[in-house]
GROMACS .gro file of C-alpha atoms in nm:
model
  393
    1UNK     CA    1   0.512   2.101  -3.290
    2UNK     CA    2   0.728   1.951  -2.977
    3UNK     CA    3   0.611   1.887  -2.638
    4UNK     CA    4   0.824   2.192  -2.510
    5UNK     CA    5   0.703   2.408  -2.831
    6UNK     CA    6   0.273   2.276  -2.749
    7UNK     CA    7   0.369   2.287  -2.368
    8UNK     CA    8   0.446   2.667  -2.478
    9UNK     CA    9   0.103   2.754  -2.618
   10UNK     CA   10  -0.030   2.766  -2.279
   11UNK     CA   11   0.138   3.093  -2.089
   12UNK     CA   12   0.423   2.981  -1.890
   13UNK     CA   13   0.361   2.608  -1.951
   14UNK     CA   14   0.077   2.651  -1.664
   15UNK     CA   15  -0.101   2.269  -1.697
   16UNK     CA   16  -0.412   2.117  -1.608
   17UNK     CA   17  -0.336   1.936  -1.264
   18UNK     CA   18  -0.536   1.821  -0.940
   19UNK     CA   19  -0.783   1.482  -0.928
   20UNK     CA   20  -0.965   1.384  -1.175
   21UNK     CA   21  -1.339   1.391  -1.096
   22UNK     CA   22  -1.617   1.224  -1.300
   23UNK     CA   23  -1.927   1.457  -1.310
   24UNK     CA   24  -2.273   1.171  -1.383
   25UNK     CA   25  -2.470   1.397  -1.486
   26UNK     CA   26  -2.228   1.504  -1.775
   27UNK     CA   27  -2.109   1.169  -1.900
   28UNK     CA   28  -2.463   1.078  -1.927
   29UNK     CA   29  -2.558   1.322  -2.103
   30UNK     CA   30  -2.323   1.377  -2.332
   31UNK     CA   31  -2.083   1.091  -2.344
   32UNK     CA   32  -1.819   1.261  -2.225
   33UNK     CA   33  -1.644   1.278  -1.919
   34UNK     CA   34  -1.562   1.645  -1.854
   35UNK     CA   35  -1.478   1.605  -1.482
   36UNK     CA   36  -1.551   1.926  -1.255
   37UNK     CA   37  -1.490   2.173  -1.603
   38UNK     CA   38  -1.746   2.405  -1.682
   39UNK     CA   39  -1.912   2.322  -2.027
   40UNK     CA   40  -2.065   2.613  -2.156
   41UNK     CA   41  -1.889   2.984  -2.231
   42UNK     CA   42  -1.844   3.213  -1.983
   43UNK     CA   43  -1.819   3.583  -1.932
   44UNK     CA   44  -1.493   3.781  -1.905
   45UNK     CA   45  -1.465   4.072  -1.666
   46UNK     CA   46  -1.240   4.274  -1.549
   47UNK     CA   47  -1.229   4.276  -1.146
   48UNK     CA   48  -0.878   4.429  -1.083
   49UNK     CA   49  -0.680   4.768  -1.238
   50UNK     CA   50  -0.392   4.496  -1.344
   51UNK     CA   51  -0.651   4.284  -1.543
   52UNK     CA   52  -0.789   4.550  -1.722
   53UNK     CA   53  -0.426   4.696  -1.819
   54UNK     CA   54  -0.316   4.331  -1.889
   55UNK     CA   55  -0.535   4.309  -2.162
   56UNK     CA   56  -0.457   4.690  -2.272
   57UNK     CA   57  -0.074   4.535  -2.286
   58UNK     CA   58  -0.230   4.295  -2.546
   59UNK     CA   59  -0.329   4.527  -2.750
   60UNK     CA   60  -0.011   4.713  -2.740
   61UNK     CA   61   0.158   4.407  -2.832
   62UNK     CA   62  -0.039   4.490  -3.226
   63UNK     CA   63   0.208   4.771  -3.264
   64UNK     CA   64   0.596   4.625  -3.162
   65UNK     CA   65   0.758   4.466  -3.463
   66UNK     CA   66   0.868   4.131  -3.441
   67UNK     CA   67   1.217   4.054  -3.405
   68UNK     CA   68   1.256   3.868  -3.708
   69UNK     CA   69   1.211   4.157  -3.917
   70UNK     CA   70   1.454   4.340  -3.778
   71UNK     CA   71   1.676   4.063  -3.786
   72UNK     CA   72   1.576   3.684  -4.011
   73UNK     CA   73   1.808   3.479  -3.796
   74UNK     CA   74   1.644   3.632  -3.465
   75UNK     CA   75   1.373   3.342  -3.450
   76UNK     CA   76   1.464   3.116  -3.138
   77UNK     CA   77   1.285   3.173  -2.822
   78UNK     CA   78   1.422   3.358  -2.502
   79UNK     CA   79   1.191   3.211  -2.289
   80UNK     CA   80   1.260   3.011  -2.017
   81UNK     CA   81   1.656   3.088  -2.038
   82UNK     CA   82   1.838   3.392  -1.880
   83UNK     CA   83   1.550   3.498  -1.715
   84UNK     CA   84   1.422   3.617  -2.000
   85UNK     CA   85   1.012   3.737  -2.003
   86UNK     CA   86   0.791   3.831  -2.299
   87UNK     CA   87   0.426   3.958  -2.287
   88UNK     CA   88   0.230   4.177  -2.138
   89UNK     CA   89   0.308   4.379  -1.857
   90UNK     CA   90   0.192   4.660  -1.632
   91UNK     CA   91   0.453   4.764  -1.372
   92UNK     CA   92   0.806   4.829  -1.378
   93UNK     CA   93   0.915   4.540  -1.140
   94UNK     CA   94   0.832   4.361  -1.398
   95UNK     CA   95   1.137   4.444  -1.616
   96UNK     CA   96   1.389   4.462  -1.351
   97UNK     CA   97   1.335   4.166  -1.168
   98UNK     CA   98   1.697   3.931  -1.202
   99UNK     CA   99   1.688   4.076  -1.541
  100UNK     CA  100   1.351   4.017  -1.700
  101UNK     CA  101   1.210   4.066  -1.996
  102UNK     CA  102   1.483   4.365  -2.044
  103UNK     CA  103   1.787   4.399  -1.914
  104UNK     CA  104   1.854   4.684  -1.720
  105UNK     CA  105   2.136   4.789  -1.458
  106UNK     CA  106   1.947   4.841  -1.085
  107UNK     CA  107   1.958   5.260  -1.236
  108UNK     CA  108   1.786   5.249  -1.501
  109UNK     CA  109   1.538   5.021  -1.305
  110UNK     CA  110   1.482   5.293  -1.043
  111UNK     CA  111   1.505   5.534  -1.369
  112UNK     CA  112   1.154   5.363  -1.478
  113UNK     CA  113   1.025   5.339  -1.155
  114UNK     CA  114   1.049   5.756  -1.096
  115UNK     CA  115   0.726   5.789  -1.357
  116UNK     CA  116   0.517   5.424  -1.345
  117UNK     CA  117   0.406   5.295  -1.720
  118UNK     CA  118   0.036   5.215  -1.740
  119UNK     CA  119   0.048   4.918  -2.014
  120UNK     CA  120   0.343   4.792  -2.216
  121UNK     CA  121   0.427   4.453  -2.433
  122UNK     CA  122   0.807   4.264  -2.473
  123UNK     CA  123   0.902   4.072  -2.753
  124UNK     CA  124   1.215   3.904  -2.752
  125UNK     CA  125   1.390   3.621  -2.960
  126UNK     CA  126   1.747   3.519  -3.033
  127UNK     CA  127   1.938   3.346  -3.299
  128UNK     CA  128   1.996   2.987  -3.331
  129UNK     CA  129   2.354   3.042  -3.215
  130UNK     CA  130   2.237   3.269  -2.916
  131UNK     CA  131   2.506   3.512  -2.978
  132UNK     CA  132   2.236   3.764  -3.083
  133UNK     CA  133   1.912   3.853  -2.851
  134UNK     CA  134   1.693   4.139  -2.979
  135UNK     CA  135   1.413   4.276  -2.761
  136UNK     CA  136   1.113   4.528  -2.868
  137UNK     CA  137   0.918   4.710  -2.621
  138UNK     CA  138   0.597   4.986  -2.618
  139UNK     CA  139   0.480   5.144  -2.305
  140UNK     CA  140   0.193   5.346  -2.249
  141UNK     CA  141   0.219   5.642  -2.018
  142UNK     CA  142  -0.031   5.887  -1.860
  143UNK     CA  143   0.120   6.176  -2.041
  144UNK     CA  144   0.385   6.307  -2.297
  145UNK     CA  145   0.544   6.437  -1.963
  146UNK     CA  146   0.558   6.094  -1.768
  147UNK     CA  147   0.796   5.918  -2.098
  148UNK     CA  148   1.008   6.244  -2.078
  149UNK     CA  149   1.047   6.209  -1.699
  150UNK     CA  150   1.184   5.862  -1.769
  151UNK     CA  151   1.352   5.967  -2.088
  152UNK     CA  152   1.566   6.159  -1.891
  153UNK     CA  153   1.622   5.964  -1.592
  154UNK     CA  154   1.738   5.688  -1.789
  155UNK     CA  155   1.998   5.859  -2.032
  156UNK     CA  156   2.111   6.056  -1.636
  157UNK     CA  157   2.172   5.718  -1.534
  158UNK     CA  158   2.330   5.535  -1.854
  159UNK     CA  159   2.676   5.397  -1.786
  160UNK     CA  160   2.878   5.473  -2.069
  161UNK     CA  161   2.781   5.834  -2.134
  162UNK     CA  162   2.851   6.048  -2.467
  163UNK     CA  163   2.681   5.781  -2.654
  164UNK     CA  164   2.306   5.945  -2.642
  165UNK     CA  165   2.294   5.999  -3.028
  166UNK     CA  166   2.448   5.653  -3.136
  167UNK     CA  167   2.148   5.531  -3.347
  168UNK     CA  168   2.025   5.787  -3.542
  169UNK     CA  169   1.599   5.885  -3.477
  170UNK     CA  170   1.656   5.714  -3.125
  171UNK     CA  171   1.783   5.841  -2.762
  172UNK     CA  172   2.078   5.592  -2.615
  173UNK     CA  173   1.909   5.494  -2.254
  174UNK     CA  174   2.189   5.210  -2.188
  175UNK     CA  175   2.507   5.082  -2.313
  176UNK     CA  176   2.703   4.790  -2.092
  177UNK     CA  177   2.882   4.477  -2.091
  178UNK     CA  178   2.723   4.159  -1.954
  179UNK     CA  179   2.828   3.791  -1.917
  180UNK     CA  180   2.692   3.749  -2.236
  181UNK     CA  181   2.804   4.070  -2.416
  182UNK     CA  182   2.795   4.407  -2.476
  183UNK     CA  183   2.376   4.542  -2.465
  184UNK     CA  184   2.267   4.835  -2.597
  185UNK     CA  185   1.911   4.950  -2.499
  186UNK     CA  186   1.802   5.294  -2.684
  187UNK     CA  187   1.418   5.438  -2.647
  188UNK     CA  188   1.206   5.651  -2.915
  189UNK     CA  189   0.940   5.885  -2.699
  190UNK     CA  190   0.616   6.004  -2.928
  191UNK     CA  191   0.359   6.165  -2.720
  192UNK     CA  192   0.272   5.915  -2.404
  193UNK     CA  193   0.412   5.643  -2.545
  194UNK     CA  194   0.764   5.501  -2.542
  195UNK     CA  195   0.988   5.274  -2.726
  196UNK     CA  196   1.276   5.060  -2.604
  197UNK     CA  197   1.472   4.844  -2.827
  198UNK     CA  198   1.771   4.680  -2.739
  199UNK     CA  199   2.026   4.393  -2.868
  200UNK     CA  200   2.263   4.193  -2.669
  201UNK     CA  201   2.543   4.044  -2.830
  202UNK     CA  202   2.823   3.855  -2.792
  203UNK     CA  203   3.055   4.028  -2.970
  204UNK     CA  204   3.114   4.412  -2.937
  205UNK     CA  205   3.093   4.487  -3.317
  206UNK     CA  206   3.000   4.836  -3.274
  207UNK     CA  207   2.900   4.869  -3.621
  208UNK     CA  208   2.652   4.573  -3.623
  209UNK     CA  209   2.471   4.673  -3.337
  210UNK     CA  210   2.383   5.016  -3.479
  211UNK     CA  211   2.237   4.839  -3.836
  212UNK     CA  212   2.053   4.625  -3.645
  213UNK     CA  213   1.916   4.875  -3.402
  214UNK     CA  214   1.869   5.137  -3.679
  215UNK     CA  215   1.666   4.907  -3.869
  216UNK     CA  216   1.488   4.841  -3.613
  217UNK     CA  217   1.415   5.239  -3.508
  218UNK     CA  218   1.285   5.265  -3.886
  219UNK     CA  219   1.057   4.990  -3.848
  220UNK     CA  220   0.916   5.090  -3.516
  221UNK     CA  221   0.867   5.438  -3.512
  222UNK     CA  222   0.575   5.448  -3.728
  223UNK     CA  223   0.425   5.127  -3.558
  224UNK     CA  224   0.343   5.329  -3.246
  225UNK     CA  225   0.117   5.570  -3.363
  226UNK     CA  226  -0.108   5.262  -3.508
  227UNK     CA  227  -0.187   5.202  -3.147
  228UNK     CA  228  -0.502   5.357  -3.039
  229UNK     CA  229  -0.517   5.406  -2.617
  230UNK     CA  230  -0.850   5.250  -2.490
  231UNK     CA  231  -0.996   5.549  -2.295
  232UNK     CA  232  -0.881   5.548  -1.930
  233UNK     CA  233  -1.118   5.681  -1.616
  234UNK     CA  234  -0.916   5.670  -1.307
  235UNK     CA  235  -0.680   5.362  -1.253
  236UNK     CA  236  -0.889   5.124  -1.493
  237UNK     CA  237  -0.872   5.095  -1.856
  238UNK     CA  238  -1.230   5.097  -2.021
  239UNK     CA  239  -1.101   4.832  -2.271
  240UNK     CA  240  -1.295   4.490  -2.391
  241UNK     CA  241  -1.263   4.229  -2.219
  242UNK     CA  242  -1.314   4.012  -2.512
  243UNK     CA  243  -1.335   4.039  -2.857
  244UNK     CA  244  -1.593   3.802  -3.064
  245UNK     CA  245  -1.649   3.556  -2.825
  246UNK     CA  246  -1.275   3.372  -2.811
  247UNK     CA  247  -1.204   3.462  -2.421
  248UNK     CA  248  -1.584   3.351  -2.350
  249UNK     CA  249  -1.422   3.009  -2.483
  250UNK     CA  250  -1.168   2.931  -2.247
  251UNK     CA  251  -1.134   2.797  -1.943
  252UNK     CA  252  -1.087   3.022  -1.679
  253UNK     CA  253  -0.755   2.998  -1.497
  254UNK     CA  254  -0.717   2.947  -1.096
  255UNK     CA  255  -0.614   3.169  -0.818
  256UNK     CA  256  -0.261   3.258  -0.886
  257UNK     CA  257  -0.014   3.430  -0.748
  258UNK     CA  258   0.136   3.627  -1.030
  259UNK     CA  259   0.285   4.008  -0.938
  260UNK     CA  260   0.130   4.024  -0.568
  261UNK     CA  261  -0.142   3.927  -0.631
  262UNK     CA  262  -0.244   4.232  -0.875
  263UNK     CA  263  -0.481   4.005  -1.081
  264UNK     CA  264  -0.803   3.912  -0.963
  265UNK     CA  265  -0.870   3.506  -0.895
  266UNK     CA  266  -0.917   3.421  -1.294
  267UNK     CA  267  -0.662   3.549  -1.416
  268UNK     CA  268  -0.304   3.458  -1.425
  269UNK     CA  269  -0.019   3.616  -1.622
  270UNK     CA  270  -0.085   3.596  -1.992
  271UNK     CA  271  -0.449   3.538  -1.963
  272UNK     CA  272  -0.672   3.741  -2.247
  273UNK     CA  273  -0.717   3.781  -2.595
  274UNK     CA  274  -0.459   3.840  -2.897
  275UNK     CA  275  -0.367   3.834  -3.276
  276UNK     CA  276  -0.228   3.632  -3.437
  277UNK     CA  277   0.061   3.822  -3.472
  278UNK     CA  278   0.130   3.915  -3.105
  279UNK     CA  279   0.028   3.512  -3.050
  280UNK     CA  280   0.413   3.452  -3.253
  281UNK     CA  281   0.594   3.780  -3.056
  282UNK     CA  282   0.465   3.596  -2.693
  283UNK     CA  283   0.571   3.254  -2.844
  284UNK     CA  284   0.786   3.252  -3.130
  285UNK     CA  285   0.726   2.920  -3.187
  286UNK     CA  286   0.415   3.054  -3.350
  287UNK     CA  287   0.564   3.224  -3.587
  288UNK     CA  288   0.345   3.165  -3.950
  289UNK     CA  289  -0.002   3.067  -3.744
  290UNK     CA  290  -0.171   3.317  -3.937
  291UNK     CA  291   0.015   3.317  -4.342
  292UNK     CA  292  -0.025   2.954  -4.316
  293UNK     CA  293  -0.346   2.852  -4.119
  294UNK     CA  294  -0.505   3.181  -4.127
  295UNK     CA  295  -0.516   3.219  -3.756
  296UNK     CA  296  -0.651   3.547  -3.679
  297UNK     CA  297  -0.767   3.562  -3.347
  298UNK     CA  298  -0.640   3.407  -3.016
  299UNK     CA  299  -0.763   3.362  -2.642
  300UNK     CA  300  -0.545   3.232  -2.385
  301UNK     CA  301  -0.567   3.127  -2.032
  302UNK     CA  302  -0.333   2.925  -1.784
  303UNK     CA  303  -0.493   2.621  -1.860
  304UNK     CA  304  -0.630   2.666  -2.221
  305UNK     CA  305  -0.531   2.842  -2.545
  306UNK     CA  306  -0.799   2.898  -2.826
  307UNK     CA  307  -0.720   2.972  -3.172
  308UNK     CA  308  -0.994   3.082  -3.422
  309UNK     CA  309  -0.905   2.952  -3.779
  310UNK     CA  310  -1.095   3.000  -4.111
  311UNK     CA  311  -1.329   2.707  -4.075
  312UNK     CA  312  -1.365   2.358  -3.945
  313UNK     CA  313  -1.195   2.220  -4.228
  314UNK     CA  314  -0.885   2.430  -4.217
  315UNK     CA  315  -0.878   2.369  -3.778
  316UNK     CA  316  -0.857   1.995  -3.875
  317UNK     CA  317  -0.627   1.983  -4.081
  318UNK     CA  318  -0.445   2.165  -3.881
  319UNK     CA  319  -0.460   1.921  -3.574
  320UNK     CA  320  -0.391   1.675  -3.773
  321UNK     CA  321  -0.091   1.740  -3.962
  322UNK     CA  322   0.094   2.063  -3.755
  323UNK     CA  323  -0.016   2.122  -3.426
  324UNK     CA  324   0.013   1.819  -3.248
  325UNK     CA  325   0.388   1.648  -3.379
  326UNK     CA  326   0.430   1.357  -3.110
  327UNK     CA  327   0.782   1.207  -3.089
  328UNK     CA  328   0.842   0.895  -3.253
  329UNK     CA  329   0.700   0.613  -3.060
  330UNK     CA  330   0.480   0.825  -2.854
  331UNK     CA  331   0.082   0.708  -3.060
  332UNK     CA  332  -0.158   0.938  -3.062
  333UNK     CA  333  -0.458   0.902  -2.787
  334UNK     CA  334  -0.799   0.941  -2.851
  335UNK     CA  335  -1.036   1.162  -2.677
  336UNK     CA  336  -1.373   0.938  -2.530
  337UNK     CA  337  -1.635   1.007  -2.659
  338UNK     CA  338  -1.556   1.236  -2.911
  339UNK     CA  339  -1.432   1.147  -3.276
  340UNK     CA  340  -1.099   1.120  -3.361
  341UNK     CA  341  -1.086   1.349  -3.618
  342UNK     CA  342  -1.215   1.634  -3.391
  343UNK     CA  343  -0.977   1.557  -3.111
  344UNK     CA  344  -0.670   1.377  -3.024
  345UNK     CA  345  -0.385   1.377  -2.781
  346UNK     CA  346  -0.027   1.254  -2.694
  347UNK     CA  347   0.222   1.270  -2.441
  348UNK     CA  348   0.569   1.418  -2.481
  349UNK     CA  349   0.852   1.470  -2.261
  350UNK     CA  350   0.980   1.818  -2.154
  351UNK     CA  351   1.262   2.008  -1.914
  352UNK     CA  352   1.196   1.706  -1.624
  353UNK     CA  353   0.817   1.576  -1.657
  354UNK     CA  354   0.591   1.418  -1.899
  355UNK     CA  355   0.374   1.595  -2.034
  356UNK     CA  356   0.029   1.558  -2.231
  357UNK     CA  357  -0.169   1.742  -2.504
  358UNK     CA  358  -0.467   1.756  -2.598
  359UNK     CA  359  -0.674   1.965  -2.896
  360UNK     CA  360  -1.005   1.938  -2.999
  361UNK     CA  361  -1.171   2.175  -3.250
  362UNK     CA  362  -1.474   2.313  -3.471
  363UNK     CA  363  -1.375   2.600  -3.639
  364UNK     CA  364  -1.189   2.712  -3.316
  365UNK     CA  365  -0.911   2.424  -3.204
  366UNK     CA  366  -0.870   2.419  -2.828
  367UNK     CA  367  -0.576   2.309  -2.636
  368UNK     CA  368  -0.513   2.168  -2.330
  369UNK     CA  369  -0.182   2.019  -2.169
  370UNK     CA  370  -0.082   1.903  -1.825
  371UNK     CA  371   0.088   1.645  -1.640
  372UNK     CA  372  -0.193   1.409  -1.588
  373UNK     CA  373  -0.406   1.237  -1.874
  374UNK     CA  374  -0.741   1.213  -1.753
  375UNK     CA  375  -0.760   1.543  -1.574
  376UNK     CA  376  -0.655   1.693  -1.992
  377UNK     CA  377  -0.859   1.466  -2.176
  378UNK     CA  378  -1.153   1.616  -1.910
  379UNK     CA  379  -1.038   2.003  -1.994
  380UNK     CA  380  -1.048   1.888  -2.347
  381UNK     CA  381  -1.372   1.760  -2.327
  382UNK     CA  382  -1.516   2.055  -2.154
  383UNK     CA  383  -1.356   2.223  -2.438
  384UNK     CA  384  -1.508   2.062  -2.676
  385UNK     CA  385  -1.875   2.122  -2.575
  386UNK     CA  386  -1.829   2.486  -2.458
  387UNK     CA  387  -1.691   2.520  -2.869
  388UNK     CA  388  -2.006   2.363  -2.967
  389UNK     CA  389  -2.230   2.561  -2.732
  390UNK     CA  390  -1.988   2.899  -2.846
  391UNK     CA  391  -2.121   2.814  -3.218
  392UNK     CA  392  -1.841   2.861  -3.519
  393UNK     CA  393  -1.906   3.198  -3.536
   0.00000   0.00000   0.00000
């Protein structure tokens, strides 16, 4: 794995910055210097509506289909270029926003604002080429009557109208040309949930964007009814904050500023638990996690991602010979105080900076990347004991 592609574990290559601070007590203890990091697990609660549906988005995420099954060539990441955004979200602004995560004209942005979505999850990946980007979306509503509102807005507001029964099962919503291509966005409404799936490409091959998008109508429409709504009692979601420990593992991110401030201090966009699966839709680098580590479960924060493997034996060999790839002539680094079998670092460069990684594991591998050594080699090491403390199970 690449600096760029390790840098990507962590949501929105968030790092581990600020001063590194020795903590006495700690090192003495333990050998290990784990700076100002908590060292034991923690509990995950939800203070704010948004953190509560952020994780509900998560969980969504188990029923889109992944591009590349739709499409095999559609595995290259979107991320970080054309504004695209993938994960989960929980209000419209976060789709519309210079084009994020889908791409929709400034009407059918106003189309989804007219009824609010409660919970939703993007996927999104392109081919090697980029001539080809294919994006998968499921929202959760209030009620049957909220998706139609939008249904209906939407296909009111669509630019190239007649086309509302171009993919057969589906409802057009959108059909334009961009700088990149001609998009077509169509939606598939069961109950209070809705479907969007949409292809940009950059040729305007009518008949090629219908097989793909027909395919992938097929493939999603039975997906969303394996989605079961956590129960909802006003504007909070009564779902779990964590699931068998793995969030209780991380380290908790800082005060962000993500969406205005609609997450509470600890969390920052991305933050909470996943699958495996919805692990590789958020990162498509991650694609294979599970079929070929047997990755089932993972927790993520801003400054930490947590991956629960089989057992110890599988997590190491996994940090040793895939996860961490340095570029020739970058060594690896070791971790003090903690063997180098169990953890190990190096530093890469990606976009403009230099960056360092650093994963240390029991049964669960823990990473941790930032811009400056010590202060990672001191998350790691936190890591490291709060995995111990956590127990393999």
């Amino acid at each position: 794995m690449t600096a760029a592609a390790l840098c990507a574990v962590l949501a929105g290559c968030s790092t581990v910055e600020g001063i590194p601070v020795a903590d006495p007590s700690v090192e003495a203890a333990f050998k290990l210097d784990t700076g100002n990091y908590p060292t034991t697990p923690r509990v995950v609660k939800a203070v704010t509506p948004a953190d509560a549906w952020q994780q509900e988005g998560f969980r969504i995420g188990d029923s889109v289909i992944s591009p590349w099954d739709v499409d095999s060539s559609l595995t290259g990441t979107t991320v970080g270029e054309g504004g695209e955004l993938v994960g989960p979200v929980w209000m419209p602004a976060q789709l519309g926003a210079n084009g994020l995560a889908l791409p929709m004209t400034t009407e059918m942005l106003d189309a989804f604002k007219s009824s609010p979505f409660q919970a939703g999850f993007v996927a999104a990946a392109q081919n090697a080429d980029k001539t080809k980007v294919f994006r998968a979306a499921l929202f959760r509503y209030p009620s049957a009557d909220a998706v139609r509102t939008v249904v209906d807005a939407a296909v009111a507001k669509n630019p190239t109208p007649g086309t509302q029964n171009l993919v057969p099962g589906a409802v057009t919503l959108m059909v334009t040309g961009t700088s990149g291509g001609d998009t077509v966005t169509v939606g598939i409404a069961k109950g209070a949930m809705l479907a969007l799936l949409s292809l940009t490409s950059a040729t305007t091959n009518v008949d090629a964007t219908k097989a793909i998008l027909t395919k992938a109508v097929q493939l999603q429409t039975p997906k969303i009814d394996e989605y079961k709504p956590s129960p909802s009692s006003g504007a909070m979601p009564n779902v779990p904050m964590d699931r068998d420990g793995i969030m209780s593992r991380t380290l908790a991110s800082r005060p962000g500023s993500d969406y205005n401030n609609a997450l509470s201090p600890e969390f920052n966009w991305t933050d909470g638990y996943s699958t495996a699966g919805t692990f590789a839709r958020l990162l498509v680098q991650n694609r294979g996690v599970d079929t070929r580590w047997g990755v089932d479960l993972v927790g993520r924060t801003s400054f930490v991602s947590v991956l629960r493997l089989p057992n110890e034996q599988k997590a190491g060999e996994y940090i040793q010979t895939d996860a961490l790839n340095p570029s020739p002539g970058n060594p690896f680094a070791t971790v003090p105080g903690i063997n180098s079998s169990l953890a190990r670092c190096y530093s890469g460069s990606t976009r403009d900076r230099v960056v360092h990684t650093c994963a240390v594991h029991g049964r669960y591998v823990a990473y941790t990347v930032g811009t400056t050594l010590q202060r990672v080699m001191q998350a790691a090491s936190a890591e490291y004991l709060i995995l111990k403390a956590a127990g393999p199970n």
